[in-house]
Every structure is written in structure tokens, then in C-alpha cells.
Amino acid sequence: MSEPKPPSPPTPGDTYKGWLFKWTNYIKGYQRRWFVLSNGLLSYYRTQAEMGHTCRGTINLATANIAVEDSCNFVISNGGAQTYHLKASSEVERQRWITALELAKAKAVHMQAESDDSGDDFPAAPPVSGQGGSCRNSEIQSTLRTLSNKVEDLSTCNDLIVKHGSALQRSLSELEGLRVGVGDMGEKIRQVAERATLFRITSNAMINACRDFLSMAQSHGKRWQKALQTEREQRIRLEDTLEQLAKQHNHLERAFRGATVLPPSFSNLTLVNKGGVSGKGDASDEDDDIEFFDAMEDPAEFITVPADPKFHRRSGSNVSGISTEAGMDDQSLDELSLTSNSESPQSLELEPVRQRRTRIPDKPNYYLNLWSIMKNCIGKELSKIPMPVNFNEPLSMLQRLSEDLEYYELLDKAAKCHSSLEQMCYVAAFTVSSYSTTVHRTGKPFNPLLGETFELDRLRECSYRSLCEQVSHHPPAAAHHAFSEKGWTLRQEITLASKFRGKYLSIMPLGSIQCMFDKSNNHYSWKKVTTTVHNIIVGKLWIDQSGEIDVVNHKTGDRCHLKFAPYSYFSRDVPRKVTGVVTDKDGKAHYVLSGTWDEKMEFSRIMQSTKGENGTEGRQKTVYQTLKPKEIWRKNPLPEGAENMYYFSSLALTLNEPEEGVAPTDSRRRPDQRFMEEGRWDEANAEKQRLEEKQRSTRREREREAVKAVNSPEEGAHPDNYQALWFEKMHDPVSGETLHVYKGGYWEAKKQGSWETCPDIF
């Protein structure tokens, strides 16, 4: 088979064109592009028709490195500013491009060297700052490396020319001595000897010219290196100065806030905007192409100021836009009304029936590069990607869901409230408290297997029982039901949608939470906010909660609008801030809540509200005169050594503790989760793969059975129509939502030890 014809060496005015595949990103992969090589520049276009008007990118070969990866792939880079990952259709085509690129690069370097002959007379270039300076430095360093490599090649050629030239002359001299009698042959040999001598002289001249070029390049290189060092030192000084200024600015802001704005009691001015609430949640959830930036500080919804201690009821004629809040119906609710709901001494003296564990084995220090796995997951649904246990914590998502009950006392107090508005404050505080355990929890919980359950029986210690079940696998959905002897019921169905967006991971809980109180028949519902995990690529992982929550009482029409402010380094507010206003069905404000989702919440009773002047963007602010704020919730301290135990709270430490009598599908019985808790991560990974493969096999079997059971298109069974064991899908007429509701039977089955209906999932 004949060799393919290589491309003809391009002259400075020649061009070389053709199709290549260029790497774009992890979503689109390689895309076909039209490349043009001309005058030492490689440019590309989406199509040939774009050549006349739109160039998508150009790289200068004079400062570029060309590297071959495999039979069809090669990389062109100019030191970091630009890098093209290219792929040819065949090995022959790749070799043609490599040859043309090397020839064009050699000519471009030669022309650049000729144009810089007078470079010694140029003054040293001043340091450049910013991105342009970085690109310039990269080009200079690349040029130095290229010159050094070329000179080494020339030196090697010099040695070879000297060696072979001497050998050639020696051989010709010997040949001339042997055939001196042959006239014609001797004449030809003398001519060849003369040509060899000329070749040697020419080679020496070339080497001398190369030495001159090397000397000039070295002199330029020293000057460039000195300029680079000066710029590097200046950049370091500027970075140090900027860091100091940022720290000073931060200290000044904190001092200012401490003096005039937000003291620890959160009783001073807070700004938020009253008109036009924008779309709920994180806007980045709607568009994968939108990057997540530091949030700018939002204008405020309201301003709170302390009310006059001798506050009296004003008439509406005194101040325009005033609505009084001290009606006769509320006069019975004084400052101490909420604190009167604290637990009785008898309930505090109740001892738990068993001692729960307070420690788990310390987390092993196994290193695994997160980016090496996550780079292939950009834009994908994270629940469908197999992940090693190195990124997990030894709890399942069902157990994490049960952690919402850590501050169940808030619901106990809410059940005793006589006022629905007062009750709303406790329910709102409960919604915020469920996020307090996430501030340091960067580990991913185990994805529950279909049919997996988790019970949390704290009836004798805390008067409540809780049950979770994984009711769907794709999309993953979990149903939760909890009831308390103190007169409340909590139920929720949560489907997690997660997207990895390169720089951060967004977790969007879909579904609703509902809370019902037996005494008042008040029925509350709300949704969760977006959780964002930052610094996926580099740096320390940290978690933020952002978005808005509307807690609605469907019986009375009361509402609490909570706003979780996204963290921003440049914000003047405290980090992880949460604010909220409790209003009745007529929109009249009664309470203000403020605090942070990782520490505490306070509430203040509104005595008077005044519509203020228009603020920024034409939005109207409201001034609330409030009584002294009272603390309604505070986070429990973490147990000692929590940083070595996945930052688990006291409740979380007990969730995976083995218990007798639980269902065979309980999360405590998962072998991979148990191995991970014990520090046996290799065995945990093996078990995790086994369980996932078993679940896939079960799904395929269910699909086959569904096909066999089809009697008509209307009655056809879909493989995802899994029937939950303890929950059933129902429509809630109060909230208007459809969700899985506990249908009963679990605790009776546990009492009898009858688990025959439970599937074998482990």
C-alpha cells in the first residue's frame, strides 16, 4: 500500500485548510470545525461560509507547543492562554496536519527572530497587569522554551555534521589513494572532495550563525526573565495590599454594624423590599448556562425599629398609611405569652428508656480527588451517577430526612398555642431549624434503595414516632410521616433534583411538607429552599441555603414569608441570614422573625406598621415598630469531636445505631452503610456496587413481569409503577396537593414481628 502524500511545505503566503474535530466542553464533546493555517496563524470557523466574516479563534504558532496524544488526537497550546484539543479523522490526516503545523511554526519563529534583530536596543517593557499581562508572560516563557529547544537541536546537528563531514573527507582521501591511476575517476573524486569541503564550510557558517542567534536569544531571555521577576514581585505586593484592604474594610463594616445596625439581638435596622417578590428559589436552577456568582446585597423588605415602651393606640388620622396592630383580639397576647408554652417540669423529668450512643468511629483520612470524578458529571442528574463512598456520610437520605425532627420541641410548643399567629411563629422557626445540621455536612447521604425504610421510634423519650420509605427510584422520592402524642402530625414527600454545574452543586428539593395540629385543626404547608455546595473544583467545600419559603395556614389564611439570603463576601448583613414576616389573611403583619439558619431565630411582635418612602428601584418600604425581640430557637451545640465524626449532631449519631425489631428493609441494615461507618471503605464500595446491581436486576425483572401482566393499553403496567408498602398516593383536599400518605400498619407489624410482606432489598 502506497504511503499517503504529505502536504506540500507551505510558504509564508501559502495556506493549509481542512476539517478537524475540536473539543468544546464536557456536555457537547468534540465538534466539527473548519481550520485554516496561514502565515503562522491557525484559525478556525464553524463552517467554511464563516471565513469571510466570523473567526471563532486564532492561535499564533510562533509561541505554541504541538503535542501528539494518540493516533488521531493532538494538542496545540501557547503556554496556558489558549489550548486546542483537536482530533483528525484518521492517523494519516493527523500526520499531514502535524507536518504542516511544524513547518509553519518553524517559519513563524524564523520570521519573528529576524524582526527582533534590534531587540537589544529596546528598553525593558514595563510590567503589565491583569489578564493581558498573564498572557504576555506565558508567550515570553513559551518563546524561551522554544528557542532553547531549537538551539539544542541545532547543536546536535552541528555535532553530526562535523562527524559525518570528517568521515566523508577521510573516506574520499582513502578512495583517491587507491584509484590514483584512473584519470576520470580521480577527477570525479576530487570534485566530490571539493564539494564535501564546501559542505563543511557551509555547515560551520550555519553553526556560527546559530551561535550568534543563541547569544542574542540568551541576552533577550535574561532581560525577559528579569522583567517577569519584577512583575511577579509587584503582583505579590498588590495581592498582599488588596488582602489587607479587604480585611480592614470587613472590620470597619463589622464595627459599623455593631454600633448602629445589627447587634446580636437583631433588634436594629434591617432592610428588605416590600414590593414585587421575584421568582422563588435560585434563578440558576432554570438555566444550566448561567453561572453562580456572589449574590449582591438585596434591598430590604422592611425596617424594624423598637416600639415606644409607652406605646398607645393611635388613630388613623395621625400618620398617613399607618395600620395599628394593638387590636382588642390581640391584647391578651402579651410579651410573656410565648414563653408560657415551655415544657412542664414533669415532662423534663422523663428519663429515656435506653442510653443512646454518643460516638461513632472516626472518619478515616482517605484521599480521593473529587474533580477527577465530578468533571464527567457536569450537567447530569447526580442521583444517576455511581459515586464511591468516599464522598458519602454513613447515613441514608431517609435518615437525613428524619433529622428534621431534631427540634421537635418547637412543634410541641406550637400545639399548645391558642393563637394561630403565635403558632405560625413556631412552625416557621421549625422550618428554619431543619437546615441547622447542614452547615458543615458536606458528605453526600446514601441514595436509598427502592422499598428501603427507616423508623425513628422516640415515643417514650420524646412522644413521637417517625417512618420514612423510598417510594420511587427514578426520580428518587421519599415519603415521611411522623406523629406525636403532643397533638401534631408531620408528613412530607421530597424528590431531590441535583445538578452539577462545574463550579458548584445545586440540590433542589421538590415536593411539600405539611404539618397538622389536632387541637386547632390548623393545616400548614411549605416547601424547601435550594441547597448549594460550593468549591467543588478547588478549595474547601462549604454549603449555603438560598431562596424563599411561604408557610401557609390553609385553615385561617395566615402566612409567613421567609427569605434565606444567599451568602456574599461583600454583603453588610450577617452570613446565612433569614428574615420573615407573619401576616393574617388580610395581609396585616403581626410578627417579624430574624436570625440565621445555622444558629438561632428571634421573633418580635409588631405594634405598628408605617408605609415609608420609596426606596431603591422605586420599591416601597415598610417600617415596623416592634417589641423587644425574643429568642424562639437556638441550635444545639455539636458533640465533642464532631469534626472527626462527619459533623454529626447528637441525634444524627444515634440514627444508624443498630436496633432490634426494626423492619428488614430499615436503613440500619444496609451493609455498605455499616461498613463505611466502621471505616471499612473498600468493603463498603464493593457492597454498594452489589446492591446497585441487585436493584437494577430487580427493576429488569419487574419490567418483564409488567409486560406479561399487560392485558390492554389502558391497563398496562409501567416498571416505575412501584407500589409502596406503607404509603399510598392520595390527593389532599386542604392543600390541593397529591402526595404519598401513610396508610398505617407498620407499627402493628413491628409489634407482631410480622415482616413477611417486606421485599428483600439488601
CSV table of C-alpha atoms in Angstrom, one decimal, residues 32-270:
chain,number,residue,atom,x,y,z
A,32,ARG,CA,-16.5,19.5,13.7
A,33,ARG,CA,-14.8,22.8,12.8
A,34,TRP,CA,-13.1,24.3,9.7
A,35,PHE,CA,-9.4,25.1,10.3
A,36,VAL,CA,-7.2,27.4,8.2
A,37,LEU,CA,-3.4,27.5,8.6
A,38,SER,CA,-1.9,30.7,7.1
A,39,ASN,CA,1.2,32.9,7.8
A,40,GLY,CA,2.0,31.1,11.1
A,41,LEU,CA,-1.6,31.5,12.4
A,42,LEU,CA,-4.1,28.7,12.9
A,43,SER,CA,-7.7,29.9,12.8
A,44,TYR,CA,-11.0,28.0,13.0
A,45,TYR,CA,-14.6,28.6,11.9
A,46,ARG,CA,-17.8,26.7,12.4
A,47,THR,CA,-18.3,26.4,8.7
A,48,GLN,CA,-16.4,27.4,5.5
A,49,ALA,CA,-19.0,30.1,4.9
A,50,GLU,CA,-17.9,31.9,8.1
A,51,MET,CA,-14.4,32.5,6.7
A,52,GLY,CA,-15.4,35.8,5.3
A,53,HIS,CA,-16.9,37.4,8.4
A,54,THR,CA,-16.7,35.3,11.7
A,55,CYS,CA,-13.4,33.8,13.1
A,56,ARG,CA,-14.0,31.7,16.2
A,57,GLY,CA,-10.4,31.7,17.4
A,58,THR,CA,-6.8,32.1,16.4
A,59,ILE,CA,-3.5,30.8,17.9
A,60,ASN,CA,0.0,32.0,17.0
A,61,LEU,CA,2.2,29.1,16.2
A,62,ALA,CA,5.4,31.0,16.8
A,63,THR,CA,4.8,30.7,20.6
A,64,ALA,CA,2.8,27.4,20.5
A,65,ASN,CA,3.7,23.9,21.6
A,66,ILE,CA,2.4,21.0,19.5
A,67,ALA,CA,2.0,17.7,21.2
A,68,VAL,CA,0.6,14.3,19.9
A,69,GLU,CA,-1.6,12.4,22.2
A,70,ASP,CA,-2.6,9.3,20.3
A,71,SER,CA,-3.2,8.1,16.7
A,72,CYS,CA,-5.7,10.8,15.9
A,73,ASN,CA,-5.5,13.4,18.7
A,74,PHE,CA,-3.1,16.3,19.2
A,75,VAL,CA,-2.9,19.4,21.3
A,76,ILE,CA,-1.8,22.9,20.4
A,77,SER,CA,-1.1,25.3,23.3
A,78,ASN,CA,0.6,28.6,23.7
A,79,GLY,CA,1.5,28.3,27.3
A,80,GLY,CA,-1.9,28.4,29.0
A,81,ALA,CA,-3.8,31.3,27.5
A,82,GLN,CA,-5.1,29.2,24.6
A,83,THR,CA,-5.3,25.4,24.2
A,84,TYR,CA,-6.9,23.5,21.4
A,85,HIS,CA,-7.6,19.8,21.8
A,86,LEU,CA,-8.0,18.5,18.2
A,87,LYS,CA,-8.8,15.2,16.6
A,88,ALA,CA,-8.3,14.2,13.0
A,89,SER,CA,-10.5,11.7,11.1
A,90,SER,CA,-7.5,9.3,10.6
A,91,GLU,CA,-3.9,8.9,11.6
A,92,VAL,CA,-2.8,9.9,8.0
A,93,GLU,CA,-4.8,13.1,8.2
A,94,ARG,CA,-3.3,13.8,11.7
A,95,GLN,CA,0.2,13.4,10.3
A,96,ARG,CA,-0.5,15.8,7.5
A,97,TRP,CA,-1.6,18.4,9.9
A,98,ILE,CA,1.3,17.9,12.3
A,99,THR,CA,3.8,18.2,9.4
A,100,ALA,CA,2.1,21.4,8.1
A,101,LEU,CA,2.0,22.9,11.6
A,102,GLU,CA,5.6,22.1,12.4
A,103,LEU,CA,6.8,23.7,9.1
A,104,ALA,CA,4.6,26.8,9.7
A,105,LYS,CA,5.8,27.1,13.2
A,106,ALA,CA,9.5,26.9,12.1
A,107,LYS,CA,8.9,29.7,9.5
A,108,ALA,CA,7.0,31.8,12.0
A,109,VAL,CA,9.8,31.5,14.6
A,110,HIS,CA,12.4,32.4,12.0
A,111,MET,CA,10.5,35.5,10.8
A,112,GLN,CA,9.9,36.6,14.4
A,113,ALA,CA,13.7,36.2,15.2
A,114,GLU,CA,14.5,38.4,12.1
A,115,SER,CA,12.1,41.1,13.1
A,116,ASP,CA,13.6,41.2,16.6
A,117,ASP,CA,17.3,41.6,15.4
A,118,SER,CA,17.4,45.1,17.0
A,119,GLY,CA,15.8,43.9,20.2
A,120,ASP,CA,18.9,44.7,22.3
A,121,ASP,CA,18.3,48.4,21.7
A,122,PHE,CA,14.7,48.2,23.0
A,123,PRO,CA,14.1,49.3,26.6
A,124,ALA,CA,12.7,46.8,29.0
A,125,ALA,CA,8.9,46.6,28.7
A,126,PRO,CA,7.0,47.9,31.7
A,127,PRO,CA,5.2,45.3,33.7
A,128,VAL,CA,1.6,44.6,32.6
A,129,SER,CA,-1.2,43.8,34.9
A,130,GLY,CA,-4.3,41.8,34.6
A,131,GLN,CA,-5.1,39.1,32.1
A,132,GLY,CA,-3.2,40.6,29.3
A,133,GLY,CA,0.0,40.6,31.4
A,134,SER,CA,-0.5,37.0,32.2
A,135,CYS,CA,-0.9,36.1,28.5
A,136,ARG,CA,2.2,38.1,27.7
A,137,ASN,CA,4.2,36.3,30.3
A,138,SER,CA,3.1,33.0,29.0
A,139,GLU,CA,4.1,33.9,25.5
A,140,ILE,CA,7.5,35.0,26.6
A,141,GLN,CA,8.1,31.9,28.6
A,142,SER,CA,6.9,29.8,25.7
A,143,THR,CA,9.2,31.6,23.3
A,144,LEU,CA,12.2,31.0,25.6
A,145,ARG,CA,11.4,27.3,25.8
A,146,THR,CA,11.0,27.1,22.0
A,147,LEU,CA,14.3,28.9,21.4
A,148,SER,CA,16.1,26.7,23.9
A,149,ASN,CA,14.8,23.5,22.3
A,150,LYS,CA,15.7,24.7,18.8
A,151,VAL,CA,19.2,25.6,19.8
A,152,GLU,CA,19.7,22.2,21.3
A,153,ASP,CA,18.5,20.6,18.1
A,154,LEU,CA,21.0,22.8,16.1
A,155,SER,CA,23.8,21.9,18.4
A,156,THR,CA,23.1,18.2,17.8
A,157,CYS,CA,23.0,18.8,14.1
A,158,ASN,CA,26.4,20.6,14.3
A,159,ASP,CA,28.0,17.6,16.0
A,160,LEU,CA,26.6,15.2,13.4
A,161,ILE,CA,27.7,17.4,10.5
A,162,VAL,CA,31.2,17.7,11.9
A,163,LYS,CA,31.4,14.0,12.5
A,164,HIS,CA,30.0,12.9,9.1
A,165,GLY,CA,31.9,15.6,7.2
A,166,SER,CA,35.2,14.4,8.7
A,167,ALA,CA,34.3,10.8,7.9
A,168,LEU,CA,33.4,11.7,4.4
A,169,GLN,CA,36.6,13.5,3.7
A,170,ARG,CA,38.6,10.7,5.2
A,171,SER,CA,36.9,8.1,3.1
A,172,LEU,CA,37.3,10.1,0.0
A,173,SER,CA,41.0,10.6,0.7
A,174,GLU,CA,41.5,6.8,1.0
A,175,LEU,CA,39.5,6.2,-2.2
A,176,GLU,CA,41.6,8.8,-4.0
A,177,GLY,CA,44.8,7.0,-2.9
A,178,LEU,CA,43.5,3.6,-4.1
A,179,ARG,CA,42.4,4.8,-7.6
A,180,VAL,CA,45.0,7.4,-8.4
A,181,GLY,CA,45.8,5.8,-11.7
A,182,VAL,CA,42.3,6.2,-13.1
A,183,GLY,CA,42.1,9.7,-14.5
A,184,ASP,CA,38.4,10.2,-14.9
A,185,MET,CA,37.6,8.6,-11.6
A,186,GLY,CA,40.2,10.6,-9.8
A,187,GLU,CA,38.9,13.8,-11.3
A,188,LYS,CA,35.4,13.0,-10.1
A,189,ILE,CA,36.6,12.1,-6.6
A,190,ARG,CA,38.5,15.4,-6.4
A,191,GLN,CA,35.3,17.2,-7.3
A,192,VAL,CA,33.3,15.3,-4.7
A,193,ALA,CA,36.1,16.2,-2.1
A,194,GLU,CA,35.8,19.8,-3.0
A,195,ARG,CA,32.1,19.7,-2.6
A,196,ALA,CA,32.4,18.0,0.8
A,197,THR,CA,34.8,20.7,1.8
A,198,LEU,CA,32.3,23.3,0.7
A,199,PHE,CA,29.6,21.5,2.6
A,200,ARG,CA,31.7,21.5,5.8
A,201,ILE,CA,32.5,25.2,5.4
A,202,THR,CA,28.8,26.0,4.8
A,203,SER,CA,27.8,23.9,7.8
A,204,ASN,CA,30.3,25.7,10.0
A,205,ALA,CA,28.9,29.0,8.8
A,206,MET,CA,25.4,27.9,9.7
A,207,ILE,CA,26.6,26.8,13.1
A,208,ASN,CA,28.3,30.2,13.7
A,209,ALA,CA,25.1,31.9,12.7
A,210,CYS,CA,23.2,29.7,15.1
A,211,ARG,CA,25.6,30.6,17.9
A,212,ASP,CA,25.0,34.2,17.2
A,213,PHE,CA,21.3,33.6,17.3
A,214,LEU,CA,21.7,31.7,20.6
A,215,SER,CA,23.7,34.5,22.1
A,216,MET,CA,21.1,37.1,21.1
A,217,ALA,CA,18.3,34.9,22.4
A,218,GLN,CA,20.0,34.4,25.7
A,219,SER,CA,20.5,38.1,26.1
A,220,HIS,CA,16.9,38.7,25.4
A,221,GLY,CA,15.9,35.8,27.7
A,222,LYS,CA,17.8,37.3,30.6
A,223,ARG,CA,16.1,40.6,30.1
A,224,TRP,CA,12.7,38.9,29.8
A,225,GLN,CA,13.3,36.9,32.9
A,226,LYS,CA,14.2,40.0,34.9
A,227,ALA,CA,11.1,41.7,33.7
A,228,LEU,CA,9.0,38.7,34.6
A,229,GLN,CA,10.5,38.6,38.1
A,230,THR,CA,9.8,42.3,38.6
A,231,GLU,CA,6.2,41.8,37.6
A,232,ARG,CA,5.8,38.8,39.7
A,233,GLU,CA,7.1,40.6,42.8
A,234,GLN,CA,4.8,43.6,42.0
A,235,ARG,CA,1.8,41.3,41.7
A,236,ILE,CA,2.5,39.7,45.1
A,237,ARG,CA,2.8,43.1,46.7
A,238,LEU,CA,-0.5,44.1,45.1
A,239,GLU,CA,-2.2,40.9,46.3
A,240,ASP,CA,-1.0,41.4,49.8
A,241,THR,CA,-2.1,45.1,49.8
A,242,LEU,CA,-5.6,44.1,48.4
A,243,GLU,CA,-5.9,41.4,51.1
A,244,GLN,CA,-5.1,43.9,53.8
A,245,LEU,CA,-7.5,46.4,52.4
A,246,ALA,CA,-10.3,43.8,52.3
A,247,LYS,CA,-9.7,42.8,55.9
A,248,GLN,CA,-9.7,46.4,57.0
A,249,HIS,CA,-12.9,47.0,55.0
A,250,ASN,CA,-14.5,44.0,56.6
A,251,HIS,CA,-13.5,45.0,60.1
A,252,LEU,CA,-14.9,48.5,59.6
A,253,GLU,CA,-18.2,47.2,58.3
A,254,ARG,CA,-18.5,44.9,61.3
A,255,ALA,CA,-17.7,47.7,63.7
A,256,PHE,CA,-20.3,49.9,62.0
A,257,ARG,CA,-22.9,47.2,62.1
A,258,GLY,CA,-22.1,46.5,65.7
A,259,ALA,CA,-22.6,50.2,66.6
A,260,THR,CA,-25.6,51.1,64.5
A,261,VAL,CA,-27.2,48.3,62.5
A,262,LEU,CA,-27.4,44.7,63.7
A,263,PRO,CA,-26.5,43.9,67.3
A,264,PRO,CA,-26.6,40.3,68.5
A,265,SER,CA,-30.3,40.7,69.4
A,266,PHE,CA,-31.2,41.6,65.7
A,267,SER,CA,-33.3,44.5,67.0
A,268,ASN,CA,-31.9,47.3,64.9
A,269,LEU,CA,-32.4,48.3,61.3
A,270,THR,CA,-32.7,45.6,58.6
